[in-house]
mmCIF file with all atom_site columns, C-alpha atoms in Angstrom:
data_model
loop_
_atom_site.group_PDB
_atom_site.id
_atom_site.type_symbol
_atom_site.label_atom_id
_atom_site.label_alt_id
_atom_site.label_comp_id
_atom_site.label_asym_id
_atom_site.label_entity_id
_atom_site.label_seq_id
_atom_site.pdbx_PDB_ins_code
_atom_site.Cartn_x
_atom_site.Cartn_y
_atom_site.Cartn_z
_atom_site.occupancy
_atom_site.B_iso_or_equiv
_atom_site.pdbx_formal_charge
_atom_site.auth_seq_id
_atom_site.auth_comp_id
_atom_site.auth_asym_id
_atom_site.auth_atom_id
_atom_site.pdbx_PDB_model_num
ATOM 1   C CA . GLY A 1 1   ? 0.000   0.000  0.000   1.00 45.00 ? 40  GLY A CA 1
ATOM 2   C CA . GLU A 1 2   ? 0.963   3.612  -0.249  1.00 56.00 ? 41  GLU A CA 1
ATOM 3   C CA . ASP A 1 3   ? 1.068   5.706  2.866   1.00 83.00 ? 42  ASP A CA 1
ATOM 4   C CA . VAL A 1 4   ? 3.484   8.503  3.645   1.00 91.00 ? 43  VAL A CA 1
ATOM 5   C CA . GLU A 1 5   ? 3.475   10.081 7.079   1.00 93.00 ? 44  GLU A CA 1
ATOM 6   C CA . GLN A 1 6   ? 5.117   13.132 8.574   1.00 94.00 ? 45  GLN A CA 1
ATOM 7   C CA . SER A 1 7   ? 4.911   14.982 11.838  1.00 89.00 ? 46  SER A CA 1
ATOM 8   C CA . LEU A 1 8   ? 2.684   18.037 11.612  1.00 90.00 ? 47  LEU A CA 1
ATOM 9   C CA . PHE A 1 9   ? 4.762   20.788 13.096  1.00 95.00 ? 48  PHE A CA 1
ATOM 10  C CA . LEU A 1 10  ? 8.336   21.782 13.922  1.00 96.00 ? 49  LEU A CA 1
ATOM 11  C CA . SER A 1 11  ? 9.505   24.911 15.675  1.00 97.00 ? 50  SER A CA 1
ATOM 12  C CA . VAL A 1 12  ? 13.188  25.842 15.534  1.00 96.00 ? 51  VAL A CA 1
ATOM 13  C CA . ARG A 1 13  ? 15.362  28.820 16.406  1.00 97.00 ? 52  ARG A CA 1
ATOM 14  C CA . GLU A 1 14  ? 17.195  30.689 13.700  1.00 97.00 ? 53  GLU A CA 1
ATOM 15  C CA . GLY A 1 15  ? 20.707  29.304 13.301  1.00 97.00 ? 54  GLY A CA 1
ATOM 16  C CA . ASP A 1 16  ? 19.836  25.867 14.694  1.00 97.00 ? 55  ASP A CA 1
ATOM 17  C CA . SER A 1 17  ? 19.457  22.729 12.620  1.00 96.00 ? 56  SER A CA 1
ATOM 18  C CA . SER A 1 18  ? 16.016  21.424 11.639  1.00 96.00 ? 57  SER A CA 1
ATOM 19  C CA . VAL A 1 19  ? 15.255  17.765 11.116  1.00 97.00 ? 58  VAL A CA 1
ATOM 20  C CA . ILE A 1 20  ? 12.041  16.765 9.383   1.00 97.00 ? 59  ILE A CA 1
ATOM 21  C CA . ASN A 1 21  ? 11.105  13.095 9.424   1.00 96.00 ? 60  ASN A CA 1
ATOM 22  C CA . CYS A 1 22  ? 9.028   10.995 7.073   1.00 95.00 ? 61  CYS A CA 1
ATOM 23  C CA . THR A 1 23  ? 8.008   7.350  6.912   1.00 95.00 ? 62  THR A CA 1
ATOM 24  C CA . TYR A 1 24  ? 6.694   5.538  3.881   1.00 91.00 ? 63  TYR A CA 1
ATOM 25  C CA . THR A 1 25  ? 5.304   2.088  3.236   1.00 85.00 ? 64  THR A CA 1
ATOM 26  C CA . ASP A 1 26  ? 5.933   1.238  -0.414  1.00 78.00 ? 65  ASP A CA 1
ATOM 27  C CA . SER A 1 27  ? 9.185   -0.732 -0.442  1.00 72.00 ? 66  SER A CA 1
ATOM 28  C CA . SER A 1 28  ? 9.329   -0.556 -4.235  1.00 75.00 ? 67  SER A CA 1
ATOM 29  C CA . SER A 1 29  ? 9.779   3.231  -4.214  1.00 73.00 ? 68  SER A CA 1
ATOM 30  C CA . THR A 1 30  ? 12.739  4.186  -6.363  1.00 79.00 ? 69  THR A CA 1
ATOM 31  C CA . TYR A 1 31  ? 12.954  7.874  -5.600  1.00 88.00 ? 70  TYR A CA 1
ATOM 32  C CA . LEU A 1 32  ? 11.957  9.956  -2.609  1.00 91.00 ? 71  LEU A CA 1
ATOM 33  C CA . TYR A 1 33  ? 11.588  13.709 -2.781  1.00 93.00 ? 72  TYR A CA 1
ATOM 34  C CA . TRP A 1 34  ? 11.390  16.745 -0.576  1.00 96.00 ? 73  TRP A CA 1
ATOM 35  C CA . TYR A 1 35  ? 9.288   19.689 -1.666  1.00 96.00 ? 74  TYR A CA 1
ATOM 36  C CA . LYS A 1 36  ? 8.887   23.085 0.013   1.00 96.00 ? 75  LYS A CA 1
ATOM 37  C CA . GLN A 1 37  ? 5.689   25.112 -0.063  1.00 95.00 ? 76  GLN A CA 1
ATOM 38  C CA . GLU A 1 38  ? 5.742   28.717 1.083   1.00 93.00 ? 77  GLU A CA 1
ATOM 39  C CA . PRO A 1 39  ? 2.452   30.431 1.988   1.00 88.00 ? 78  PRO A CA 1
ATOM 40  C CA . GLY A 1 40  ? 0.262   30.960 -1.064  1.00 83.00 ? 79  GLY A CA 1
ATOM 41  C CA . ALA A 1 41  ? 2.833   29.426 -3.379  1.00 86.00 ? 80  ALA A CA 1
ATOM 42  C CA . GLY A 1 42  ? 3.324   26.233 -5.321  1.00 88.00 ? 81  GLY A CA 1
ATOM 43  C CA . LEU A 1 43  ? 5.606   23.329 -4.524  1.00 92.00 ? 82  LEU A CA 1
ATOM 44  C CA . GLN A 1 44  ? 9.298   23.877 -5.006  1.00 92.00 ? 83  GLN A CA 1
ATOM 45  C CA . LEU A 1 45  ? 11.482  20.808 -5.450  1.00 92.00 ? 84  LEU A CA 1
ATOM 46  C CA . LEU A 1 46  ? 14.272  20.908 -2.876  1.00 95.00 ? 85  LEU A CA 1
ATOM 47  C CA . THR A 1 47  ? 16.063  17.629 -3.374  1.00 94.00 ? 86  THR A CA 1
ATOM 48  C CA . TYR A 1 48  ? 15.568  13.938 -4.006  1.00 93.00 ? 87  TYR A CA 1
ATOM 49  C CA . ILE A 1 49  ? 17.345  10.698 -3.241  1.00 93.00 ? 88  ILE A CA 1
ATOM 50  C CA . PHE A 1 50  ? 17.559  7.422  -5.119  1.00 90.00 ? 89  PHE A CA 1
ATOM 51  C CA . SER A 1 51  ? 16.589  4.383  -3.111  1.00 86.00 ? 90  SER A CA 1
ATOM 52  C CA . ASN A 1 52  ? 20.043  2.779  -3.328  1.00 86.00 ? 91  ASN A CA 1
ATOM 53  C CA . MET A 1 53  ? 21.619  5.739  -1.534  1.00 90.00 ? 92  MET A CA 1
ATOM 54  C CA . ASP A 1 54  ? 21.855  6.308  2.209   1.00 92.00 ? 93  ASP A CA 1
ATOM 55  C CA . MET A 1 55  ? 22.648  9.973  2.185   1.00 95.00 ? 94  MET A CA 1
ATOM 56  C CA . LYS A 1 56  ? 22.685  12.977 -0.104  1.00 95.00 ? 95  LYS A CA 1
ATOM 57  C CA . GLN A 1 57  ? 24.016  16.420 0.732   1.00 95.00 ? 96  GLN A CA 1
ATOM 58  C CA . ASP A 1 58  ? 23.199  19.598 -1.127  1.00 92.00 ? 97  ASP A CA 1
ATOM 59  C CA . GLN A 1 59  ? 24.522  22.783 0.491   1.00 94.00 ? 98  GLN A CA 1
ATOM 60  C CA . ARG A 1 60  ? 22.532  23.240 3.731   1.00 96.00 ? 99  ARG A CA 1
ATOM 61  C CA . LEU A 1 61  ? 20.336  20.226 3.038   1.00 97.00 ? 100 LEU A CA 1
ATOM 62  C CA . THR A 1 62  ? 21.149  16.647 4.039   1.00 97.00 ? 101 THR A CA 1
ATOM 63  C CA . VAL A 1 63  ? 18.817  13.789 3.186   1.00 97.00 ? 102 VAL A CA 1
ATOM 64  C CA . LEU A 1 64  ? 19.141  10.501 5.053   1.00 97.00 ? 103 LEU A CA 1
ATOM 65  C CA . LEU A 1 65  ? 17.406  7.353  3.897   1.00 95.00 ? 104 LEU A CA 1
ATOM 66  C CA . ASN A 1 66  ? 16.983  4.227  5.989   1.00 93.00 ? 105 ASN A CA 1
ATOM 67  C CA . LYS A 1 67  ? 15.472  1.815  3.518   1.00 90.00 ? 106 LYS A CA 1
ATOM 68  C CA . LYS A 1 68  ? 15.148  -1.004 6.033   1.00 90.00 ? 107 LYS A CA 1
ATOM 69  C CA . ASP A 1 69  ? 12.965  1.139  8.301   1.00 92.00 ? 108 ASP A CA 1
ATOM 70  C CA . LYS A 1 70  ? 11.417  3.055  5.369   1.00 91.00 ? 109 LYS A CA 1
ATOM 71  C CA . HIS A 1 71  ? 12.449  6.278  7.049   1.00 94.00 ? 110 HIS A CA 1
ATOM 72  C CA . LEU A 1 72  ? 13.494  9.472  5.307   1.00 95.00 ? 111 LEU A CA 1
ATOM 73  C CA . SER A 1 73  ? 14.717  12.659 6.915   1.00 97.00 ? 112 SER A CA 1
ATOM 74  C CA . LEU A 1 74  ? 15.653  16.140 5.786   1.00 97.00 ? 113 LEU A CA 1
ATOM 75  C CA . ARG A 1 75  ? 18.144  18.124 7.809   1.00 97.00 ? 114 ARG A CA 1
ATOM 76  C CA . ILE A 1 76  ? 18.441  21.862 7.240   1.00 97.00 ? 115 ILE A CA 1
ATOM 77  C CA . ALA A 1 77  ? 21.629  23.317 8.668   1.00 97.00 ? 116 ALA A CA 1
ATOM 78  C CA . ASP A 1 78  ? 21.772  26.899 9.950   1.00 97.00 ? 117 ASP A CA 1
ATOM 79  C CA . THR A 1 79  ? 18.013  27.330 9.606   1.00 97.00 ? 118 THR A CA 1
ATOM 80  C CA . GLN A 1 80  ? 16.949  30.799 8.491   1.00 96.00 ? 119 GLN A CA 1
ATOM 81  C CA . THR A 1 81  ? 13.649  32.656 8.713   1.00 94.00 ? 120 THR A CA 1
ATOM 82  C CA . GLY A 1 82  ? 13.200  32.136 4.960   1.00 94.00 ? 121 GLY A CA 1
ATOM 83  C CA . ASP A 1 83  ? 13.054  28.405 5.634   1.00 96.00 ? 122 ASP A CA 1
ATOM 84  C CA . SER A 1 84  ? 9.666   28.793 7.334   1.00 96.00 ? 123 SER A CA 1
ATOM 85  C CA . ALA A 1 85  ? 7.311   26.815 5.116   1.00 96.00 ? 124 ALA A CA 1
ATOM 86  C CA . ILE A 1 86  ? 5.542   23.483 4.781   1.00 96.00 ? 125 ILE A CA 1
ATOM 87  C CA . TYR A 1 87  ? 7.818   20.619 3.769   1.00 97.00 ? 126 TYR A CA 1
ATOM 88  C CA . PHE A 1 88  ? 6.417   17.611 1.962   1.00 96.00 ? 127 PHE A CA 1
ATOM 89  C CA . CYS A 1 89  ? 8.099   14.297 1.449   1.00 95.00 ? 128 CYS A CA 1
ATOM 90  C CA . ALA A 1 90  ? 6.889   12.215 -1.484  1.00 93.00 ? 129 ALA A CA 1
ATOM 91  C CA . GLU A 1 91  ? 7.632   8.820  -2.921  1.00 89.00 ? 130 GLU A CA 1
ATOM 92  C CA . LYS A 1 92  ? 7.581   7.926  -6.587  1.00 86.00 ? 131 LYS A CA 1
ATOM 93  C CA . VAL A 1 93  ? 5.226   5.036  -7.110  1.00 78.00 ? 132 VAL A CA 1
ATOM 94  C CA . MET A 1 94  ? 5.364   3.134  -10.376 1.00 76.00 ? 133 MET A CA 1
ATOM 95  C CA . GLU A 1 95  ? 2.046   1.724  -11.498 1.00 74.00 ? 134 GLU A CA 1
ATOM 96  C CA . ALA A 1 96  ? 1.213   -0.189 -14.632 1.00 74.00 ? 135 ALA A CA 1
ATOM 97  C CA . ALA A 1 97  ? -0.191  2.947  -16.230 1.00 72.00 ? 136 ALA A CA 1
ATOM 98  C CA . GLY A 1 98  ? 2.443   5.432  -15.156 1.00 74.00 ? 137 GLY A CA 1
ATOM 99  C CA . ASN A 1 99  ? 4.312   7.105  -12.343 1.00 77.00 ? 138 ASN A CA 1
ATOM 100 C CA . LYS A 1 100 ? 2.745   9.139  -9.608  1.00 80.00 ? 139 LYS A CA 1
ATOM 101 C CA . LEU A 1 101 ? 3.866   10.862 -6.442  1.00 85.00 ? 140 LEU A CA 1
ATOM 102 C CA . THR A 1 102 ? 2.343   9.966  -3.092  1.00 89.00 ? 141 THR A CA 1
ATOM 103 C CA . PHE A 1 103 ? 2.759   12.803 -0.625  1.00 92.00 ? 142 PHE A CA 1
ATOM 104 C CA . GLY A 1 104 ? 2.956   12.974 3.122   1.00 93.00 ? 143 GLY A CA 1
ATOM 105 C CA . GLY A 1 105 ? 0.688   15.400 4.926   1.00 92.00 ? 144 GLY A CA 1
ATOM 106 C CA . GLY A 1 106 ? 3.400   18.037 5.207   1.00 94.00 ? 145 GLY A CA 1
ATOM 107 C CA . THR A 1 107 ? 5.416   19.364 8.152   1.00 96.00 ? 146 THR A CA 1
ATOM 108 C CA . ARG A 1 108 ? 4.930   23.020 8.962   1.00 96.00 ? 147 ARG A CA 1
ATOM 109 C CA . VAL A 1 109 ? 8.293   24.495 9.997   1.00 97.00 ? 148 VAL A CA 1
ATOM 110 C CA . LEU A 1 110 ? 8.334   27.730 11.936  1.00 97.00 ? 149 LEU A CA 1
ATOM 111 C CA . VAL A 1 111 ? 11.682  29.456 12.372  1.00 96.00 ? 150 VAL A CA 1
ATOM 112 C CA . LYS A 1 112 ? 11.856  31.861 15.287  1.00 94.00 ? 151 LYS A CA 1
ATOM 113 C CA . PRO A 1 113 ? 14.365  34.714 15.273  1.00 90.00 ? 152 PRO A CA 1
ATOM 114 C CA . ASP B 2 1   ? 9.976   32.062 -18.741 1.00 61.00 ? 131 ASP B CA 1
ATOM 115 C CA . THR B 2 2   ? 7.792   30.281 -16.162 1.00 69.00 ? 132 THR B CA 1
ATOM 116 C CA . ALA B 2 3   ? 8.175   26.521 -16.449 1.00 91.00 ? 133 ALA B CA 1
ATOM 117 C CA . VAL B 2 4   ? 4.668   25.438 -15.390 1.00 95.00 ? 134 VAL B CA 1
ATOM 118 C CA . SER B 2 5   ? 1.953   28.086 -15.390 1.00 95.00 ? 135 SER B CA 1
ATOM 119 C CA . GLN B 2 6   ? -1.686  27.958 -14.391 1.00 96.00 ? 136 GLN B CA 1
ATOM 120 C CA . THR B 2 7   ? -4.596  30.323 -14.894 1.00 96.00 ? 137 THR B CA 1
ATOM 121 C CA . PRO B 2 8   ? -6.417  31.658 -13.081 1.00 96.00 ? 138 PRO B CA 1
ATOM 122 C CA . LYS B 2 9   ? -4.593  31.942 -9.775  1.00 94.00 ? 139 LYS B CA 1
ATOM 123 C CA . TYR B 2 10  ? -7.840  32.495 -7.896  1.00 96.00 ? 140 TYR B CA 1
ATOM 124 C CA . LEU B 2 11  ? -11.330 31.372 -8.850  1.00 97.00 ? 141 LEU B CA 1
ATOM 125 C CA . VAL B 2 12  ? -14.446 32.149 -6.813  1.00 97.00 ? 142 VAL B CA 1
ATOM 126 C CA . THR B 2 13  ? -17.730 30.786 -8.082  1.00 97.00 ? 143 THR B CA 1
ATOM 127 C CA . GLN B 2 14  ? -21.194 29.664 -7.081  1.00 97.00 ? 144 GLN B CA 1
ATOM 128 C CA . MET B 2 15  ? -22.233 26.088 -6.463  1.00 97.00 ? 145 MET B CA 1
ATOM 129 C CA . GLY B 2 16  ? -23.573 24.434 -9.601  1.00 97.00 ? 146 GLY B CA 1
ATOM 130 C CA . ASN B 2 17  ? -21.456 26.434 -12.027 1.00 97.00 ? 147 ASN B CA 1
ATOM 131 C CA . ASP B 2 18  ? -19.012 24.983 -14.561 1.00 97.00 ? 148 ASP B CA 1
ATOM 132 C CA . LYS B 2 19  ? -15.429 26.252 -14.589 1.00 97.00 ? 149 LYS B CA 1
ATOM 133 C CA . SER B 2 20  ? -12.081 25.525 -16.201 1.00 97.00 ? 150 SER B CA 1
ATOM 134 C CA . ILE B 2 21  ? -8.489  25.808 -15.042 1.00 97.00 ? 151 ILE B CA 1
ATOM 135 C CA . LYS B 2 22  ? -5.700  25.952 -17.602 1.00 97.00 ? 152 LYS B CA 1
ATOM 136 C CA . CYS B 2 23  ? -2.148  24.653 -17.354 1.00 97.00 ? 153 CYS B CA 1
ATOM 137 C CA . GLU B 2 24  ? 0.800   25.051 -19.680 1.00 97.00 ? 154 GLU B CA 1
ATOM 138 C CA . GLN B 2 25  ? 4.377   23.826 -19.437 1.00 96.00 ? 155 GLN B CA 1
ATOM 139 C CA . ASN B 2 26  ? 7.327   24.957 -21.528 1.00 95.00 ? 156 ASN B CA 1
ATOM 140 C CA . LEU B 2 27  ? 9.744   22.299 -20.321 1.00 94.00 ? 157 LEU B CA 1
ATOM 141 C CA . GLY B 2 28  ? 9.196   19.970 -23.244 1.00 92.00 ? 158 GLY B CA 1
ATOM 142 C CA . HIS B 2 29  ? 7.869   17.313 -20.891 1.00 92.00 ? 159 HIS B CA 1
ATOM 143 C CA . ASP B 2 30  ? 5.719   14.430 -22.041 1.00 90.00 ? 160 ASP B CA 1
ATOM 144 C CA . THR B 2 31  ? 3.671   13.917 -18.891 1.00 91.00 ? 161 THR B CA 1
ATOM 145 C CA . MET B 2 32  ? 1.357   16.286 -17.027 1.00 93.00 ? 162 MET B CA 1
ATOM 146 C CA . TYR B 2 33  ? -0.619  15.909 -13.824 1.00 93.00 ? 163 TYR B CA 1
ATOM 147 C CA . TRP B 2 34  ? -3.378  17.468 -11.767 1.00 95.00 ? 164 TRP B CA 1
ATOM 148 C CA . TYR B 2 35  ? -3.224  17.353 -7.981  1.00 95.00 ? 165 TYR B CA 1
ATOM 149 C CA . LYS B 2 36  ? -5.754  18.561 -5.407  1.00 95.00 ? 166 LYS B CA 1
ATOM 150 C CA . GLN B 2 37  ? -4.635  20.100 -2.101  1.00 94.00 ? 167 GLN B CA 1
ATOM 151 C CA . ASP B 2 38  ? -7.367  20.273 0.527   1.00 91.00 ? 168 ASP B CA 1
ATOM 152 C CA . SER B 2 39  ? -7.730  22.694 3.400   1.00 89.00 ? 169 SER B CA 1
ATOM 153 C CA . LYS B 2 40  ? -5.467  20.533 5.578   1.00 87.00 ? 170 LYS B CA 1
ATOM 154 C CA . LYS B 2 41  ? -2.720  20.783 2.929   1.00 88.00 ? 171 LYS B CA 1
ATOM 155 C CA . PHE B 2 42  ? -3.073  17.119 1.987   1.00 90.00 ? 172 PHE B CA 1
ATOM 156 C CA . LEU B 2 43  ? -2.021  16.601 -1.654  1.00 91.00 ? 173 LEU B CA 1
ATOM 157 C CA . LYS B 2 44  ? -3.447  13.868 -3.812  1.00 91.00 ? 174 LYS B CA 1
ATOM 158 C CA . ILE B 2 45  ? -3.068  13.084 -7.483  1.00 91.00 ? 175 ILE B CA 1
ATOM 159 C CA . MET B 2 46  ? -6.185  13.326 -9.631  1.00 93.00 ? 176 MET B CA 1
ATOM 160 C CA . PHE B 2 47  ? -5.050  12.681 -13.205 1.00 90.00 ? 177 PHE B CA 1
ATOM 161 C CA . SER B 2 48  ? -1.974  12.039 -15.271 1.00 90.00 ? 178 SER B CA 1
ATOM 162 C CA . TYR B 2 49  ? -1.592  12.446 -19.047 1.00 89.00 ? 179 TYR B CA 1
ATOM 163 C CA . ASN B 2 50  ? 1.266   11.234 -21.192 1.00 86.00 ? 180 ASN B CA 1
ATOM 164 C CA . ASN B 2 51  ? 1.481   12.649 -24.705 1.00 83.00 ? 181 ASN B CA 1
ATOM 165 C CA . LYS B 2 52  ? -2.161  13.732 -24.580 1.00 82.00 ? 182 LYS B CA 1
ATOM 166 C CA . GLU B 2 53  ? -3.324  10.316 -23.401 1.00 85.00 ? 183 GLU B CA 1
ATOM 167 C CA . LEU B 2 54  ? -4.952  9.764  -20.000 1.00 86.00 ? 184 LEU B CA 1
ATOM 168 C CA . ILE B 2 55  ? -2.885  7.265  -18.020 1.00 84.00 ? 185 ILE B CA 1
ATOM 169 C CA . ILE B 2 56  ? -3.926  7.765  -14.402 1.00 82.00 ? 186 ILE B CA 1
ATOM 170 C CA . ASN B 2 57  ? -7.398  8.581  -13.120 1.00 83.00 ? 187 ASN B CA 1
ATOM 171 C CA . GLU B 2 58  ? -7.598  8.348  -9.357  1.00 83.00 ? 188 GLU B CA 1
ATOM 172 C CA . THR B 2 59  ? -11.304 7.745  -8.757  1.00 77.00 ? 189 THR B CA 1
ATOM 173 C CA . VAL B 2 60  ? -12.165 11.359 -9.338  1.00 87.00 ? 190 VAL B CA 1
ATOM 174 C CA . PRO B 2 61  ? -15.881 12.156 -9.887  1.00 90.00 ? 191 PRO B CA 1
ATOM 175 C CA . ASN B 2 62  ? -16.748 12.363 -13.565 1.00 90.00 ? 192 ASN B CA 1
ATOM 176 C CA . ARG B 2 63  ? -17.716 16.003 -13.055 1.00 95.00 ? 193 ARG B CA 1
ATOM 177 C CA . PHE B 2 64  ? -13.972 16.548 -13.471 1.00 94.00 ? 194 PHE B CA 1
ATOM 178 C CA . SER B 2 65  ? -12.852 16.221 -17.060 1.00 92.00 ? 195 SER B CA 1
ATOM 179 C CA . PRO B 2 66  ? -9.234  16.863 -18.009 1.00 92.00 ? 196 PRO B CA 1
ATOM 180 C CA . LYS B 2 67  ? -8.416  17.753 -21.587 1.00 92.00 ? 197 LYS B CA 1
ATOM 181 C CA . SER B 2 68  ? -5.017  17.810 -23.230 1.00 92.00 ? 198 SER B CA 1
ATOM 182 C CA . PRO B 2 69  ? -5.073  19.579 -26.609 1.00 92.00 ? 199 PRO B CA 1
ATOM 183 C CA . ASP B 2 70  ? -1.334  19.011 -26.970 1.00 91.00 ? 200 ASP B CA 1
ATOM 184 C CA . LYS B 2 71  ? 1.406   17.700 -24.728 1.00 89.00 ? 201 LYS B CA 1
ATOM 185 C CA . ALA B 2 72  ? 2.255   21.177 -23.426 1.00 94.00 ? 202 ALA B CA 1
ATOM 186 C CA . HIS B 2 73  ? -1.260  21.839 -22.129 1.00 95.00 ? 203 HIS B CA 1
ATOM 187 C CA . LEU B 2 74  ? -3.530  20.082 -19.672 1.00 95.00 ? 204 LEU B CA 1
ATOM 188 C CA . ASN B 2 75  ? -6.770  21.801 -18.743 1.00 96.00 ? 205 ASN B CA 1
ATOM 189 C CA . LEU B 2 76  ? -9.207  20.807 -16.033 1.00 96.00 ? 206 LEU B CA 1
ATOM 190 C CA . HIS B 2 77  ? -12.912 21.352 -16.538 1.00 96.00 ? 207 HIS B CA 1
ATOM 191 C CA . ILE B 2 78  ? -15.264 20.961 -13.596 1.00 96.00 ? 208 ILE B CA 1
ATOM 192 C CA . ASN B 2 79  ? -19.031 20.661 -14.035 1.00 96.00 ? 209 ASN B CA 1
ATOM 193 C CA . SER B 2 80  ? -21.689 21.331 -11.422 1.00 97.00 ? 210 SER B CA 1
ATOM 194 C CA . LEU B 2 81  ? -19.285 22.624 -8.809  1.00 97.00 ? 211 LEU B CA 1
ATOM 195 C CA . GLU B 2 82  ? -19.870 21.534 -5.219  1.00 96.00 ? 212 GLU B CA 1
ATOM 196 C CA . LEU B 2 83  ? -18.744 23.044 -1.925  1.00 96.00 ? 213 LEU B CA 1
ATOM 197 C CA . GLY B 2 84  ? -16.331 20.154 -1.433  1.00 94.00 ? 214 GLY B CA 1
ATOM 198 C CA . ASP B 2 85  ? -14.485 21.080 -4.607  1.00 96.00 ? 215 ASP B CA 1
ATOM 199 C CA . SER B 2 86  ? -13.020 24.094 -2.828  1.00 96.00 ? 216 SER B CA 1
ATOM 200 C CA . ALA B 2 87  ? -9.284  23.469 -2.727  1.00 96.00 ? 217 ALA B CA 1
ATOM 201 C CA . VAL B 2 88  ? -6.015  24.446 -4.358  1.00 95.00 ? 218 VAL B CA 1
ATOM 202 C CA . TYR B 2 89  ? -5.422  22.630 -7.633  1.00 97.00 ? 219 TYR B CA 1
ATOM 203 C CA . PHE B 2 90  ? -1.849  22.102 -8.778  1.00 96.00 ? 220 PHE B CA 1
ATOM 204 C CA . CYS B 2 91  ? -0.676  21.212 -12.212 1.00 96.00 ? 221 CYS B CA 1
ATOM 205 C CA . ALA B 2 92  ? 2.684   19.480 -12.630 1.00 94.00 ? 222 ALA B CA 1
ATOM 206 C CA . SER B 2 93  ? 4.788   18.063 -15.422 1.00 93.00 ? 223 SER B CA 1
ATOM 207 C CA . SER B 2 94  ? 7.626   15.589 -15.786 1.00 90.00 ? 224 SER B CA 1
ATOM 208 C CA . GLN B 2 95  ? 9.699   14.037 -18.509 1.00 86.00 ? 225 GLN B CA 1
ATOM 209 C CA . GLY B 2 96  ? 7.786   10.798 -18.200 1.00 76.00 ? 226 GLY B CA 1
ATOM 210 C CA . GLY B 2 97  ? 9.405   7.473  -18.831 1.00 65.00 ? 227 GLY B CA 1
ATOM 211 C CA . ARG B 2 98  ? 8.903   4.085  -17.303 1.00 63.00 ? 228 ARG B CA 1
ATOM 212 C CA . ARG B 2 99  ? 12.430  3.182  -16.404 1.00 60.00 ? 229 ARG B CA 1
ATOM 213 C CA . TRP B 2 100 ? 12.763  2.127  -12.804 1.00 58.00 ? 230 TRP B CA 1
ATOM 214 C CA . GLU B 2 101 ? 15.920  4.169  -12.329 1.00 58.00 ? 231 GLU B CA 1
ATOM 215 C CA . SER B 2 102 ? 14.724  7.430  -13.873 1.00 67.00 ? 232 SER B CA 1
ATOM 216 C CA . THR B 2 103 ? 13.902  10.265 -11.494 1.00 71.00 ? 233 THR B CA 1
ATOM 217 C CA . ASP B 2 104 ? 10.920  11.513 -13.496 1.00 78.00 ? 234 ASP B CA 1
ATOM 218 C CA . THR B 2 105 ? 11.001  14.599 -11.286 1.00 85.00 ? 235 THR B CA 1
ATOM 219 C CA . GLN B 2 106 ? 7.764   16.528 -11.237 1.00 89.00 ? 236 GLN B CA 1
ATOM 220 C CA . TYR B 2 107 ? 7.723   20.322 -11.454 1.00 92.00 ? 237 TYR B CA 1
ATOM 221 C CA . PHE B 2 108 ? 4.703   22.119 -10.090 1.00 93.00 ? 238 PHE B CA 1
ATOM 222 C CA . GLY B 2 109 ? 2.759   25.179 -11.123 1.00 94.00 ? 239 GLY B CA 1
ATOM 223 C CA . PRO B 2 110 ? 1.813   27.938 -8.658  1.00 93.00 ? 240 PRO B CA 1
ATOM 224 C CA . GLY B 2 111 ? -1.650  26.519 -8.003  1.00 95.00 ? 241 GLY B CA 1
ATOM 225 C CA . THR B 2 112 ? -5.215  27.697 -8.538  1.00 96.00 ? 242 THR B CA 1
ATOM 226 C CA . ARG B 2 113 ? -7.236  28.410 -5.414  1.00 96.00 ? 243 ARG B CA 1
ATOM 227 C CA . LEU B 2 114 ? -10.845 27.458 -6.135  1.00 97.00 ? 244 LEU B CA 1
ATOM 228 C CA . THR B 2 115 ? -13.541 28.663 -3.736  1.00 97.00 ? 245 THR B CA 1
ATOM 229 C CA . VAL B 2 116 ? -17.084 27.424 -4.228  1.00 97.00 ? 246 VAL B CA 1
ATOM 230 C CA . LEU B 2 117 ? -19.753 29.451 -2.420  1.00 96.00 ? 247 LEU B CA 1
#
């Protein structure tokens, strides 16, 4: 089955690190993604990781994947006020007809000065 | 040079009306999607088209009819609007492709906020 879950809310102080967690159920997922949604805006792709990788780093972002536990996390180093947004993890699910993304419910990150 | 664009950005209408939302992508992608985001921010796929052909239809009421005049456009027409249709609708596109190892990354439009009164 397809089910992606995230915690609802995270509050962090400016300059600290943020860690957003996600669990998924489809073991056949090949790619997992992190998207950012700012208020009133669309979804911005932040990063993604292939399922045969454990870690991917991209500037302030570090993605960790534990495939055995089906656990994905996004770490944001030196969190800034501009990082306040909703963060969605998503898994790519391949069906007979085509690919689709299954999203988690989103984690609202609030960065306090 | 917006990659995925949608019009209108906001749409307010009365129950029972028929309305359309338009989407265009200039990325040269083969596949386009419609997603619905409800008031709790939960995102769920509605439709997917590849080269103008419907490939995914996620048990959406038949009041919703997507139309793809060409592979760069995917429009969403909604008949007999209901209160529960109020949501933000996102269009997305990707290269497509069925290879297991391909990212097939999806790029999203800015969304259309539909309010049904």
